[in-house]
């Protein structure tokens, strides 16, 4: 076994995870306009092994691109909880940080960090595709070193996040959401 | 399709209808969801569930000064923000009773046509993804980057360039910018022929969109549809000709129209619009006058606007984009109403057109209408 270095399993797994981050195609807000340029021919994030996939179950990465309204936040939480476990979030633009230009709007979520754990933030309105690429590369580095632990934070502090979510939407908001949809359909 | 849920609601007499919830986690719907009732694989009824992007622009605009509103209100339509800022600036100019200088008019025309081309190229990306021809999407977004780079040199920003201001435009053209623009325009003209071969004259696109989701002219007019969707039914209805603004009265151009009002006509109207916009840019560069770029306005940051109301509209890449501004004589607008084009063709028309369409054709109908969810929700 000369010349071979035995890697720990976790290190090998982290390396593999960092090299193929798959994104959920869920463009929440204006930042969705900068994603096609980042994904296609000019700045191409597929060279990092990043692919946008339509399936939530197969994805590791959720990009929150822009302002989040309560109605969207419900979907974001549902999507985030449906993803398999090593999962990461990049919040994109100034709006998730502190609601940006919509700081006095009645229908935007002001601090996203209270409801779901974010791993990497990107500032700016709009962030340039280079900034998105830089954040992705940074996340890859963090995943490789085992530092992107948002999903662990979410499991450990589940009570805290759930309490904040319930404060915003009211208790049993999942059930009520389904009932609302049913009402929407029949009326 | 990821968040979609099928539920059985009735099973009388062997007929089973299902409900299918498409979006907002979906590649095509972007940020709104459609709830369709399906029998077999044919849509019986469709309902649009919008409101995922509601940021209350109309309320926020009341707490900001007229100048602060420009960077706020252009965020109404994300793929095509220049038309929004121009429409708002024109409404404020009407209230202030200002005529903008000739050079500003021509520069506005150039910038608006560049915005139209980049919006249509962005739409080509979505349309090609709806049909499954992904090559064209890669091309068109890369070609759009050339226009975005020019925007960046002119205004400093890629998407939200706060450039058209009440009273004119903010910066003069940089040295050698028009030459670069001419190069890109010539490149784009050659490139369109390749687009034709791969996409617009492709059999897959024609068979999937010919005869799909037809609307008649009367129906479209009674709903209030404007823009390329109305022009595809055969009416040359365009505010660049009917109610000319900026430098459009001095420029010679034609308006493309369709014949049948189906999805393919809507696609081809947009394709021909790219060609015509390139011609308009060429003419505007040739006739570009010299002079000031800003009309004198009372105070650059703070001014009281005389009381009254004004409605200004532009022909954006999606249809009529209008701002109704009411002033009570103070430095902030009393009320701003936004008339977005997508509210009509993204909600009412879409619900009508999706009837008797197969599930696989829903994205094609949706994209051929080119709706913009942020402008529905506002």
XYZ file of C-alpha atoms in Angstrom:
565
model
C 0.000 0.000 0.000
C 2.873 2.372 -0.581
C 2.078 5.743 -2.008
C -1.541 5.511 -1.016
C -3.136 7.748 1.516
C -6.118 6.372 3.325
C -8.846 9.007 3.380
C -11.428 9.147 6.060
C -14.844 8.267 4.738
C -16.289 11.607 5.763
C -13.539 13.463 3.900
C -14.158 11.436 0.772
C -17.877 12.038 1.072
C -17.353 15.765 1.559
C -15.136 15.899 -1.512
C -17.768 14.127 -3.559
C -20.533 16.366 -2.257
C -18.593 19.536 -3.027
C -17.999 18.469 -6.611
C -21.596 17.886 -7.620
C -23.948 20.390 -6.058
C -27.317 20.234 -7.735
C -29.594 23.254 -7.565
C -33.376 23.326 -7.191
C -34.802 25.497 -9.948
C -36.847 27.723 -7.706
C -36.262 31.342 -8.628
C -37.831 33.380 -5.870
C -37.832 36.992 -6.899
C -35.820 39.169 -9.253
C -32.505 37.336 -8.843
C -33.870 34.677 -11.174
C -32.841 36.866 -14.128
C -29.161 36.472 -13.317
C -29.344 32.689 -13.036
C -29.695 31.841 -16.766
C -26.571 33.898 -17.640
C -24.682 32.144 -14.842
C -25.866 28.750 -16.030
C -25.334 29.175 -19.770
C -22.520 29.678 -22.230
C -20.759 32.756 -20.880
C -20.269 32.108 -17.170
C -21.156 28.398 -17.092
C -21.467 26.905 -13.643
C -21.737 23.392 -15.007
C -17.934 23.252 -15.101
C -18.025 23.085 -11.308
C -20.386 20.144 -11.441
C -23.364 22.305 -10.600
C -26.552 21.447 -12.470
C -29.999 22.862 -11.963
C -32.461 20.065 -11.515
C -36.249 20.264 -11.510
C -36.533 17.625 -8.804
C -36.351 18.612 -5.161
C -35.390 15.161 -3.912
C -32.281 15.065 -6.076
C -31.027 18.528 -5.183
C -28.513 19.642 -2.557
C -28.625 23.379 -2.960
C -31.438 25.896 -2.682
C -30.802 29.358 -4.065
C -32.965 32.077 -2.602
C -32.794 34.686 -5.308
C -34.201 37.898 -3.994
C -36.956 39.149 -1.734
C -39.087 36.623 0.082
C -42.775 37.223 0.675
C -44.592 35.174 3.348
C -46.436 33.267 0.639
C -43.140 32.262 -0.971
C -41.515 31.547 2.407
C -44.061 28.818 3.043
C -43.017 27.140 -0.202
C -39.342 27.649 0.582
C -39.736 25.949 3.969
C -41.688 23.061 2.459
C -39.100 22.642 -0.302
C -36.220 22.877 2.166
C -37.702 20.228 4.427
C -38.311 17.938 1.462
C -34.667 17.981 0.392
C -32.343 15.129 1.426
C -30.051 15.810 4.300
C -26.735 17.345 3.498
C -28.410 20.429 2.017
C -27.251 23.990 1.650
C -28.781 27.420 1.124
C -27.316 30.431 -0.645
C -29.200 33.693 -0.168
C -28.739 35.976 -3.075
C -29.069 39.766 -3.140
C -29.692 42.347 -0.448
C -33.354 41.502 0.049
C -32.994 38.257 2.091
C -30.490 40.026 4.379
C -32.716 42.849 5.550
C -35.437 43.205 2.897
C -33.247 45.664 0.953
C -35.219 48.347 -0.860
C -38.496 46.878 0.431
C -37.625 47.471 4.091
C -40.937 49.243 4.727
C -43.156 46.883 2.764
C -45.858 44.989 4.617
C -45.411 41.862 2.579
C -41.697 41.027 2.684
C -39.797 38.906 5.181
C -37.171 41.088 6.833
C -34.721 38.570 8.293
C -34.560 35.290 6.453
C -32.117 33.794 8.936
C -34.843 33.486 11.543
C -36.815 31.001 9.460
C -34.275 28.858 7.621
C -30.499 28.458 8.042
C -28.454 30.201 5.352
C -24.896 29.089 4.555
C -23.618 31.807 2.219
C -24.915 35.330 1.643
C -24.311 37.408 -1.456
C -24.750 41.174 -1.211
C -25.871 43.504 -3.971
C -28.897 44.237 -6.069
C -28.469 42.492 -8.514
C -25.396 40.465 -7.649
C -23.352 39.958 -10.796
C -22.937 36.418 -12.178
C -19.305 36.570 -11.033
C -20.527 37.150 -7.475
C -22.839 34.143 -7.733
C -19.964 32.018 -9.057
C -17.751 33.211 -6.225
C -20.394 32.282 -3.669
C -20.788 28.853 -5.270
C -17.034 28.278 -5.183
C -16.952 29.419 -1.577
C -19.742 27.008 -0.719
C -17.847 24.220 -2.479
C -14.836 24.991 -0.311
C -16.957 25.041 2.823
C -18.574 21.732 1.940
C -15.179 20.195 1.261
C -13.915 21.299 4.649
C -17.119 20.230 6.330
C -18.019 23.751 7.426
C -21.354 24.229 5.677
C -23.512 22.996 8.506
C -26.757 24.845 7.968
C -28.727 21.608 7.795
C -27.267 20.506 11.148
C -28.172 23.851 12.662
C -31.700 23.373 11.417
C -31.966 19.951 13.062
C -30.439 21.080 16.348
C -32.384 24.313 16.645
C -35.563 22.983 15.093
C -37.684 24.326 17.964
C -36.325 27.823 17.433
C -36.973 27.848 13.687
C -40.397 26.256 14.075
C -41.354 28.824 16.714
C -40.379 31.698 14.426
C -42.246 30.171 11.498
C -45.344 29.660 13.608
C -45.126 33.236 14.865
C -45.191 34.512 11.295
C -47.820 32.218 9.817
C -49.776 31.035 12.846
C -49.878 27.476 14.144
C -50.844 24.601 11.829
C -50.053 26.727 8.799
C -49.332 23.661 6.682
C -52.817 22.269 7.170
C -54.399 25.641 6.535
C -52.382 26.123 3.371
C -53.787 22.923 1.922
C -57.310 23.920 2.933
C -56.820 27.312 1.333
C -55.759 25.688 -1.920
C -58.814 23.460 -1.822
C -61.002 26.523 -1.303
C -59.242 28.218 -4.171
C -59.975 25.326 -6.453
C -63.645 24.899 -5.661
C -64.663 28.507 -5.512
C -42.531 19.354 -12.506
C -41.645 19.167 -8.900
C -44.246 20.533 -6.530
C -47.242 19.181 -8.233
C -49.924 17.319 -6.555
C -52.570 15.141 -8.084
C -55.776 14.685 -6.263
C -58.905 12.950 -7.358
C -61.963 15.086 -6.835
C -64.795 13.264 -8.512
C -65.393 9.921 -10.078
C -68.940 9.990 -11.404
C -69.888 7.857 -14.343
C -66.403 6.626 -15.065
C -65.144 10.167 -15.702
C -62.311 11.082 -13.431
C -60.902 14.533 -13.123
C -57.700 15.304 -11.359
C -56.249 18.491 -10.016
C -52.711 19.288 -10.929
C -50.845 22.066 -9.186
C -48.041 23.410 -11.329
C -45.528 25.776 -9.761
C -44.043 27.825 -8.227
C -41.170 25.311 -8.048
C -41.212 24.679 -11.748
C -38.832 25.493 -14.573
C -41.396 27.276 -16.723
C -43.946 28.979 -14.482
C -41.208 30.997 -12.775
C -43.023 32.448 -9.818
C -46.672 31.751 -9.970
C -48.676 28.616 -9.926
C -51.483 27.314 -12.081
C -54.081 24.935 -10.700
C -55.476 22.885 -13.552
C -58.318 20.398 -13.514
C -57.449 17.579 -15.855
C -59.494 14.878 -17.509
C -57.283 12.289 -19.140
C -54.488 14.556 -20.204
C -56.678 17.409 -21.374
C -57.197 20.504 -19.274
C -60.821 21.174 -18.345
C -60.317 24.236 -16.221
C -57.333 26.330 -15.196
C -56.946 28.808 -12.369
C -53.980 31.030 -11.755
C -52.706 31.395 -8.213
C -50.538 34.503 -8.351
C -49.236 36.725 -5.571
C -45.926 35.099 -4.702
C -44.081 38.305 -5.517
C -46.398 40.951 -4.112
C -44.219 43.724 -2.674
C -46.838 46.502 -2.545
C -45.157 48.921 -4.931
C -48.165 51.182 -5.110
C -48.060 51.732 -1.356
C -44.270 52.043 -1.101
C -44.226 54.699 -3.827
C -46.346 56.999 -1.664
C -43.614 57.223 0.996
C -40.756 58.100 -1.334
C -39.893 61.267 -3.233
C -40.308 61.407 -6.994
C -36.610 60.717 -7.578
C -36.440 57.915 -5.013
C -39.316 56.255 -6.825
C -37.301 55.717 -10.020
C -35.048 52.971 -8.560
C -38.055 51.483 -6.779
C -40.598 51.341 -9.590
C -38.312 49.969 -12.279
C -38.218 46.723 -10.306
C -41.805 46.013 -11.378
C -40.791 44.178 -14.526
C -37.572 42.276 -14.009
C -36.568 41.124 -17.532
C -37.419 44.503 -19.025
C -36.878 47.297 -16.448
C -36.053 50.153 -18.834
C -39.584 50.484 -20.116
C -40.908 50.797 -16.569
C -38.504 53.566 -15.644
C -39.210 55.417 -18.892
C -42.974 55.245 -18.394
C -42.680 56.587 -14.857
C -40.277 59.338 -15.969
C -42.689 60.329 -18.731
C -45.564 60.599 -16.251
C -43.483 62.873 -13.977
C -42.414 64.940 -17.001
C -46.062 65.421 -17.910
C -46.809 66.626 -14.366
C -43.819 68.995 -14.371
C -44.607 70.080 -17.937
C -41.099 69.439 -19.253
C -40.019 68.695 -22.813
C -36.865 66.581 -22.884
C -33.991 67.575 -25.232
C -33.636 65.959 -28.667
C -30.449 64.071 -27.827
C -32.099 62.551 -24.758
C -35.007 61.416 -26.951
C -32.711 59.582 -29.348
C -30.638 58.033 -26.558
C -33.854 56.849 -24.898
C -34.961 55.256 -28.143
C -31.663 53.396 -28.498
C -31.753 52.207 -24.884
C -35.396 51.123 -25.078
C -34.820 49.142 -28.262
C -31.768 47.480 -26.718
C -33.931 46.606 -23.733
C -36.592 45.168 -26.027
C -34.062 42.998 -27.848
C -32.542 41.706 -24.631
C -35.996 40.983 -23.183
C -36.962 39.061 -26.334
C -33.685 37.128 -26.273
C -34.357 36.240 -22.661
C -37.827 35.097 -23.672
C -36.263 32.948 -26.427
C -34.392 31.117 -23.657
C -37.638 30.294 -21.870
C -39.489 29.413 -25.058
C -36.751 27.055 -26.219
C -36.732 25.347 -22.824
C -40.515 24.904 -23.063
C -40.163 23.087 -26.385
C -37.019 21.206 -25.392
C -34.530 22.806 -27.821
C -31.957 23.836 -25.244
C -29.221 24.864 -27.700
C -31.077 28.012 -28.646
C -31.409 28.955 -24.993
C -27.657 28.756 -24.541
C -27.149 30.908 -27.638
C -29.718 33.558 -26.901
C -28.617 34.182 -23.317
C -25.007 34.442 -24.494
C -26.039 36.907 -27.228
C -28.042 38.890 -24.703
C -24.820 39.279 -22.717
C -23.428 41.413 -25.539
C -26.239 43.932 -25.061
C -25.921 43.694 -21.283
C -22.214 44.518 -21.577
C -23.059 47.642 -23.562
C -25.621 48.586 -20.917
C -22.954 48.102 -18.302
C -20.567 50.435 -20.072
C -23.297 53.044 -20.468
C -25.010 52.879 -17.084
C -22.847 50.825 -14.733
C -25.365 48.103 -14.021
C -26.306 44.883 -15.741
C -30.007 44.572 -15.031
C -31.373 47.520 -13.088
C -29.776 50.449 -14.880
C -31.371 53.526 -13.370
C -30.785 55.521 -16.526
C -33.940 57.189 -17.835
C -34.758 59.911 -15.362
C -37.498 62.534 -15.198
C -36.056 65.223 -17.487
C -33.893 63.112 -19.773
C -31.163 60.530 -19.294
C -28.480 60.429 -16.660
C -25.222 60.015 -18.573
C -24.063 60.880 -22.057
C -22.846 58.102 -24.336
C -19.219 57.072 -23.658
C -16.547 57.505 -26.362
C -16.779 54.865 -29.080
C -19.914 53.324 -27.600
C -21.992 53.715 -30.760
C -19.344 51.900 -32.820
C -19.435 48.992 -30.415
C -23.232 48.981 -30.575
C -23.130 48.943 -34.400
C -20.808 45.925 -34.284
C -23.193 44.074 -31.981
C -26.187 45.027 -34.166
C -24.461 43.728 -37.312
C -23.462 40.549 -35.492
C -27.011 40.027 -34.266
C -28.435 40.430 -37.789
C -26.230 37.613 -39.063
C -26.983 35.551 -35.996
C -30.763 35.741 -36.503
C -30.458 33.624 -39.656
C -28.865 30.867 -37.612
C -31.629 31.180 -35.048
C -34.126 30.683 -37.875
C -32.463 27.477 -38.993
C -32.257 25.967 -35.522
C -35.335 27.322 -33.820
C -37.867 29.493 -35.603
C -38.172 27.350 -38.720
C -37.646 24.104 -36.860
C -40.301 21.445 -37.445
C -40.497 20.614 -33.744
C -41.422 24.177 -32.865
C -43.919 24.508 -35.730
C -45.729 21.242 -35.036
C -45.886 21.984 -31.314
C -47.183 25.538 -31.599
C -49.158 25.838 -34.882
C -52.865 26.110 -34.164
C -52.317 25.932 -30.409
C -54.255 28.294 -28.137
C -55.862 30.542 -30.753
C -57.436 33.882 -29.884
C -59.527 36.067 -32.118
C -58.989 39.809 -32.343
C -62.346 40.639 -30.739
C -61.663 38.370 -27.799
C -58.211 39.844 -27.275
C -59.475 43.423 -27.451
C -62.386 42.748 -25.091
C -59.953 41.359 -22.497
C -57.575 44.297 -22.908
C -54.634 42.380 -24.310
C -51.901 44.577 -25.791
C -48.469 44.113 -27.231
C -47.195 41.205 -29.338
C -50.072 38.966 -28.208
C -52.601 41.329 -29.773
C -50.422 41.989 -32.811
C -50.281 38.250 -33.475
C -54.027 38.299 -34.147
C -53.502 40.735 -37.020
C -53.933 44.202 -35.532
C -51.003 46.624 -35.959
C -51.593 48.120 -32.515
C -48.394 49.641 -31.188
C -47.925 52.776 -29.070
C -44.677 53.539 -30.835
C -46.869 54.462 -33.820
C -50.214 55.347 -32.235
C -49.012 57.520 -29.366
C -45.355 58.142 -30.203
C -42.923 58.983 -27.438
C -39.141 59.538 -27.378
C -37.771 59.711 -30.951
C -40.197 57.242 -32.527
C -42.080 59.874 -34.596
C -38.851 60.640 -36.512
C -37.985 57.031 -37.214
C -39.346 54.900 -40.018
C -40.296 51.350 -39.098
C -43.018 48.800 -39.661
C -45.039 46.817 -37.153
C -45.046 43.029 -37.501
C -48.422 41.301 -37.331
C -49.541 37.720 -37.311
C -52.449 36.106 -39.097
C -54.089 33.395 -37.022
C -53.402 34.462 -33.442
C -52.006 31.096 -32.416
C -48.866 30.336 -30.423
C -46.622 30.178 -33.499
C -47.765 33.613 -34.655
C -46.952 35.021 -31.232
C -43.491 33.523 -31.455
C -42.860 34.844 -34.956
C -44.095 38.358 -34.097
C -41.474 38.514 -31.374
C -38.782 37.182 -33.685
C -39.575 39.833 -36.303
C -39.597 42.491 -33.592
C -35.937 41.750 -32.835
C -35.119 42.426 -36.498
C -37.091 45.673 -36.552
C -35.535 46.864 -33.291
C -32.090 46.354 -34.805
C -33.134 48.574 -37.741
C -34.478 51.239 -35.367
C -31.162 51.295 -33.470
C -29.267 51.718 -36.755
C -31.436 54.665 -37.804
C -31.289 56.304 -34.381
C -27.483 56.115 -34.303
C -27.296 57.672 -37.775
C -29.516 60.624 -36.836
C -28.198 61.126 -33.291
C -28.114 64.919 -32.672
C -25.744 66.708 -30.302
C -26.798 68.882 -27.381
C -27.771 68.580 -23.734
C -29.089 65.313 -22.311
C -31.083 66.636 -19.355
C -33.836 69.261 -19.320
C -33.505 71.696 -16.404
C -35.569 70.320 -13.511
C -36.333 72.334 -10.342
C -33.974 70.567 -7.945
C -32.241 67.305 -8.772
C -33.245 65.530 -5.572
C -36.125 67.380 -4.045
C -38.902 69.172 -5.802
C -42.566 69.859 -5.336
C -44.623 68.743 -8.271
C -47.669 70.837 -9.197
C -50.977 69.129 -8.341
C -52.729 67.121 -11.039
C -52.620 63.660 -12.521
C -50.866 62.115 -15.476
C -50.909 58.795 -17.303
C -47.944 57.840 -19.433
C -47.578 54.610 -21.362
C -44.887 52.894 -23.365
C -44.892 49.850 -25.589
C -42.778 47.431 -23.590
C -41.686 44.038 -24.836
C -44.806 42.557 -23.227
C -47.431 45.162 -24.061
C -48.705 48.468 -22.791
C -46.858 49.527 -19.660
C -48.436 52.529 -17.981
C -48.058 54.623 -14.866
C -50.869 56.726 -13.465
C -49.397 59.281 -11.068
C -51.515 61.624 -8.930
C -49.818 64.579 -7.304
C -51.173 66.708 -4.455
C -48.499 69.402 -4.786
C -45.996 67.951 -2.318
C -42.669 66.238 -2.974
C -44.142 62.724 -2.856
C -46.779 61.236 -5.165
C -50.239 60.937 -3.635
C -50.982 57.766 -5.574
C -49.146 55.706 -8.161
C -51.037 53.104 -10.129
C -49.153 50.622 -12.280
C -50.747 49.148 -15.378
C -48.686 46.111 -16.166
C -49.272 44.170 -19.381
C -48.891 40.710 -17.837
C -51.847 41.086 -15.519
C -54.161 40.599 -18.477
C -52.427 38.018 -20.596
C -50.931 36.187 -17.630
C -54.159 35.700 -15.708
C -57.403 36.169 -17.625
C -56.195 35.215 -21.094
C -54.122 32.306 -19.817
C -57.069 30.833 -17.927
C -59.126 31.060 -21.106
C -56.481 29.640 -23.429
C -55.535 26.674 -21.277
C -58.915 25.057 -21.800
C -58.744 21.903 -23.964
C -54.962 22.065 -24.070
C -52.943 18.953 -23.290
C -50.724 18.925 -20.206
C -47.511 18.803 -22.236
C -48.538 21.981 -24.065
C -49.137 24.081 -20.945
C -45.546 25.456 -20.870
C -45.715 26.285 -24.592
C -48.932 28.295 -24.162
C -47.541 29.965 -21.062
C -44.273 30.988 -22.676
C -45.816 32.051 -25.966
C -47.772 34.677 -24.004
C -44.519 35.892 -22.400
C -45.853 36.816 -19.021
C -43.789 38.284 -16.280
C -45.012 37.273 -12.778
C -43.515 40.257 -10.845
C -45.592 42.548 -12.987
C -48.797 40.597 -12.219
C -48.239 40.816 -8.471
C -46.520 44.222 -8.232
